Coordinates of C-alpha atoms in Angstrom, one line a residue:
X1 CA 36.5 -3.9 7.9
X2 CA 34.0 -2.6 5.4
X3 CA 30.3 -2.2 6.1
X4 CA 29.5 -5.0 3.7
X5 CA 32.0 -7.3 5.3
X6 CA 30.7 -6.5 8.7
X7 CA 27.1 -7.2 7.6
X8 CA 28.1 -10.5 6.1
X9 CA 29.9 -11.5 9.4
X10 CA 26.9 -10.7 11.5
X11 CA 24.6 -12.7 9.2
X12 CA 27.0 -15.6 9.1
X13 CA 27.0 -15.5 12.9
X14 CA 23.2 -15.6 13.0
X15 CA 23.2 -18.6 10.7
X16 CA 25.7 -20.5 12.8
X17 CA 23.7 -19.7 15.9
X18 CA 20.4 -20.9 14.5
X19 CA 20.7 -24.5 15.7
X20 CA 21.2 -23.5 19.3
X21 CA 19.1 -20.3 19.7
X22 CA 15.9 -21.2 17.9
X23 CA 16.5 -18.8 15.0
X24 CA 15.9 -21.7 12.6
X25 CA 12.5 -22.1 14.1
X26 CA 11.8 -18.4 13.8
X27 CA 12.8 -18.6 10.1
X28 CA 10.4 -21.4 9.5
X29 CA 7.6 -19.4 11.1
X30 CA 8.5 -16.5 8.9
X31 CA 8.1 -18.8 5.9
X32 CA 4.8 -20.0 7.2
X33 CA 3.4 -16.5 7.5
X34 CA 4.8 -15.2 4.2
X35 CA 7.4 -13.0 5.8
X36 CA 10.3 -14.1 3.6
X37 CA 12.2 -11.8 1.3
X38 CA 12.9 -12.8 -2.4
X39 CA 16.6 -13.2 -1.7
X40 CA 16.1 -15.6 1.2
X41 CA 17.8 -18.5 -0.7
X42 CA 21.3 -17.0 -0.6
X43 CA 24.2 -17.8 1.8
X44 CA 22.9 -15.1 4.2
X45 CA 19.3 -16.0 3.7
X46 CA 18.5 -16.7 7.4
X47 CA 19.7 -13.3 8.4
X48 CA 17.9 -11.6 5.6
X49 CA 14.7 -13.4 6.5
X50 CA 14.8 -12.6 10.2
X51 CA 15.6 -9.0 9.5
X52 CA 12.7 -8.6 7.1
X53 CA 10.3 -10.6 9.2
X54 CA 11.1 -8.6 12.4
X55 CA 10.8 -5.3 10.6
X56 CA 7.4 -6.2 9.2
X57 CA 6.1 -7.4 12.5
X58 CA 7.5 -4.6 14.7
X59 CA 7.9 -1.5 12.5
X60 CA 5.5 -2.0 9.6
X61 CA 3.8 1.4 10.2
X62 CA 6.7 3.3 11.7
X63 CA 7.9 6.6 10.2
X64 CA 11.3 7.8 9.2
X65 CA 12.5 10.8 11.1
X66 CA 11.6 14.1 9.6
X67 CA 13.8 17.2 10.1
X68 CA 13.3 20.9 10.3
X69 CA 14.0 23.2 7.4
X70 CA 17.0 24.6 9.1
X71 CA 18.6 21.1 9.0
X72 CA 18.5 20.7 5.2
X73 CA 22.0 20.0 3.9
X74 CA 23.6 23.0 2.2
X75 CA 24.8 20.9 -0.8
X76 CA 22.9 17.7 -1.3
X77 CA 25.3 15.2 -2.8
X78 CA 24.6 14.4 -6.5
X79 CA 26.6 11.3 -7.2
X80 CA 25.2 10.8 -10.7
X81 CA 25.5 13.9 -12.9
X82 CA 25.7 12.5 -16.4
X83 CA 22.7 11.6 -18.5
X84 CA 22.4 7.8 -18.3
X85 CA 21.8 7.2 -22.0
X86 CA 20.7 8.7 -25.3
X87 CA 17.0 8.2 -24.6
X88 CA 17.4 10.3 -21.5
X89 CA 19.2 13.0 -23.4
X90 CA 16.4 13.2 -25.9
X91 CA 13.7 13.6 -23.2
X92 CA 15.9 16.1 -21.4
X93 CA 16.2 18.2 -24.6
X94 CA 12.4 18.4 -24.6
X95 CA 12.2 19.6 -21.0
X96 CA 11.0 16.1 -20.0
X97 CA 7.5 16.9 -21.4
X98 CA 7.4 13.5 -22.9
X99 CA 8.6 11.6 -19.9
X100 CA 6.2 8.9 -18.9
X101 CA 5.7 6.6 -15.9
X102 CA 3.8 3.5 -17.1
X103 CA 2.1 1.3 -14.5
X104 CA 1.0 -2.2 -15.4
X105 CA 0.8 -5.7 -14.0
X106 CA -1.8 -6.7 -11.4
X107 CA -3.9 -3.5 -11.8
X108 CA -7.4 -2.7 -13.0
X109 CA -6.4 0.2 -15.1
X110 CA -2.9 0.2 -16.7
X111 CA -1.9 3.8 -17.1
X112 CA 0.8 6.1 -18.3
X113 CA 1.5 9.2 -16.3
X114 CA 3.3 12.4 -17.4
X115 CA 5.3 14.5 -14.9
X116 CA 2.5 17.1 -15.2
X117 CA 0.0 14.4 -14.3
X118 CA 1.9 13.6 -11.1
X119 CA 2.2 17.3 -10.3
X120 CA -1.6 17.7 -10.6
X121 CA -2.2 15.4 -7.7
X122 CA -2.1 16.6 -4.1
X123 CA 1.4 17.7 -3.3
X124 CA 3.3 16.0 -0.4
X125 CA 6.6 16.9 1.0
X126 CA 9.0 15.5 3.6
X127 CA 12.3 16.6 5.0
X128 CA 14.2 13.3 5.4
X129 CA 17.7 11.9 5.2
X130 CA 19.0 9.9 2.3
X131 CA 21.5 7.5 3.8
X132 CA 23.8 5.7 1.4
X133 CA 25.2 2.3 2.0
X134 CA 28.6 3.7 1.3
X135 CA 28.5 5.8 4.4
X136 CA 27.5 9.3 3.3
X137 CA 24.1 11.0 3.7
X138 CA 22.3 14.3 3.3
X139 CA 19.0 15.8 4.4
X140 CA 16.7 17.4 1.8
X141 CA 13.1 18.3 1.3
X142 CA 11.6 15.8 -1.1
X143 CA 8.4 16.8 -3.0
X144 CA 6.2 14.5 -5.0
X145 CA 3.1 12.3 -5.2
X146 CA 2.7 9.4 -2.7
X147 CA 3.1 6.1 -4.5
X148 CA 0.0 4.9 -2.7
X149 CA -2.0 7.6 -4.5
X150 CA -0.9 6.4 -7.9
X151 CA -1.5 2.7 -7.0
X152 CA -5.0 3.6 -5.8
X153 CA -5.7 5.4 -9.1
X154 CA -4.8 2.3 -11.1
X155 CA -6.4 -0.2 -8.7
X156 CA -4.1 -2.9 -7.4
X157 CA -5.4 -6.5 -7.3
X158 CA -5.9 -8.2 -3.9
X159 CA -3.1 -10.7 -4.7
X160 CA -0.5 -8.0 -5.4
X161 CA 2.6 -8.5 -3.2
X162 CA 5.3 -6.4 -4.8
X163 CA 5.9 -3.2 -6.8
X164 CA 8.8 -3.5 -9.2
X165 CA 10.2 -0.2 -10.5
X166 CA 12.6 0.4 -13.4
X167 CA 14.9 3.3 -14.3
X168 CA 15.4 4.5 -17.8
X169 CA 18.7 2.6 -17.5
X170 CA 17.5 -0.9 -18.2
X171 CA 20.0 -2.5 -15.8
X172 CA 18.8 -0.4 -12.8
X173 CA 15.7 -1.7 -11.1
X174 CA 14.4 -2.5 -7.6
X175 CA 11.3 -3.7 -5.9
X176 CA 9.5 -3.3 -2.6
X177 CA 6.6 -5.1 -1.0
X178 CA 3.1 -3.7 -0.9
X179 CA 3.5 -2.5 2.7
X180 CA 6.4 -0.2 1.7
X181 CA 4.6 0.8 -1.5
X182 CA 1.6 2.0 0.4
X183 CA 3.6 3.6 3.2
X184 CA 2.8 7.4 3.5
X185 CA 6.5 8.4 3.2
X186 CA 7.1 6.4 -0.1
X187 CA 7.1 9.1 -2.8
X188 CA 7.4 9.4 -6.6
X189 CA 9.6 12.4 -6.2
X190 CA 9.8 15.2 -8.8
X191 CA 11.0 18.1 -6.6
X192 CA 13.7 18.9 -4.1
X193 CA 14.1 21.9 -1.7
X194 CA 11.4 24.0 -3.5
X195 CA 12.6 23.4 -7.1
X196 CA 12.4 20.6 -9.7
X197 CA 14.4 17.6 -8.8
X198 CA 18.0 18.0 -10.2
X199 CA 19.1 15.5 -12.7
X200 CA 22.1 14.6 -10.4
X201 CA 19.7 13.7 -7.6
X202 CA 17.4 11.6 -9.9
X203 CA 15.3 14.1 -11.8
X204 CA 12.8 14.3 -13.3
X205 CA 11.4 11.4 -11.3
X206 CA 12.9 9.3 -8.5
X207 CA 11.5 6.7 -6.1
X208 CA 12.0 7.8 -2.6
X209 CA 12.0 5.4 0.4
X210 CA 13.3 7.2 3.5
X211 CA 12.9 4.0 5.6
X212 CA 15.5 2.1 3.5
X213 CA 19.1 2.7 2.4
X214 CA 19.7 5.0 -0.6
X215 CA 20.1 2.3 -3.3
X216 CA 16.4 1.5 -3.0
X217 CA 15.6 5.1 -4.0
X218 CA 16.2 4.5 -7.8
X219 CA 16.6 7.5 -10.1
X220 CA 15.0 8.2 -13.4
X221 CA 11.9 6.1 -12.9
X222 CA 9.9 5.2 -16.0
X223 CA 8.0 2.0 -15.3
X224 CA 6.2 0.3 -12.4
X225 CA 4.9 -3.3 -12.4
X226 CA 2.6 -4.7 -9.7
X227 CA 3.1 -8.4 -9.2
X228 CA 2.5 -11.3 -6.9
X229 CA 5.9 -12.9 -7.4
X230 CA 9.5 -11.9 -8.1
X231 CA 10.4 -15.1 -9.9
X232 CA 9.8 -13.5 -13.4
X233 CA 12.1 -10.6 -12.8
X234 CA 15.9 -10.9 -13.2
X235 CA 17.2 -13.9 -11.2
X236 CA 14.2 -13.9 -8.9
X237 CA 16.0 -12.1 -6.0
X238 CA 13.8 -9.1 -5.9
X239 CA 16.2 -6.7 -7.6
X240 CA 19.7 -6.4 -9.1
X241 CA 21.1 -5.4 -5.6
X242 CA 21.4 -9.0 -4.2
X243 CA 23.4 -9.9 -7.3
X244 CA 26.0 -7.3 -6.2
X245 CA 26.1 -8.4 -2.6
X246 CA 23.4 -6.1 -1.1
X247 CA 20.2 -7.2 0.6
X248 CA 16.9 -6.9 -1.1
X249 CA 15.4 -5.4 2.1
X250 CA 17.5 -2.4 3.2
X251 CA 15.4 -1.1 6.1
X252 CA 17.0 1.4 8.5

């Protein structure tokens, strides 16, 4: 049985048990307190809702495990080595000097940041594991600017609930809630293991969320939008992932 099939079976079991175990009541409470993920309306919505709500209530401020330098993987897997499109190739030819991260939406000061801008902010690093939903993982030192620092610079509005982030590949986008966006381990990553972030690992700029599965750590980031609702993005499910059978919230 694949991991995806196993996850679907577990969530189906939760849904079937809701009537006799009180899970339905718990889901309604999650709705009342705004602890409902954007993909809650799908066939496994009850399981998604309870997972997200419990994580937010119990582990909102928890930290992903950090490792020693001796535990860094010898060869971090680069599962994407080709340039995603012609626009990327042009920017690569210029040494990514014209790469920009634009930030807009519910912010006081919409801003465009260069890689050098991000490197000028206080550097942060973490040695954490990237765990892929396909079963492989590796440990690396990730270097970058905390997303919270960038959001504080642009000034998010009080009603902001999500940060949507887009790759240079227009079909590749994700979102996280404000709690994860402001978490100290959520990075805009431009370096790995003491060097610039390799293209195969997402360079020049990758979102890094060590508390969620690898598909949330989107590569080649060019655009962030701060919003109060996901209804205006894609099919309103929070990202492209639920359309492919994955959960919007991928906490580990």
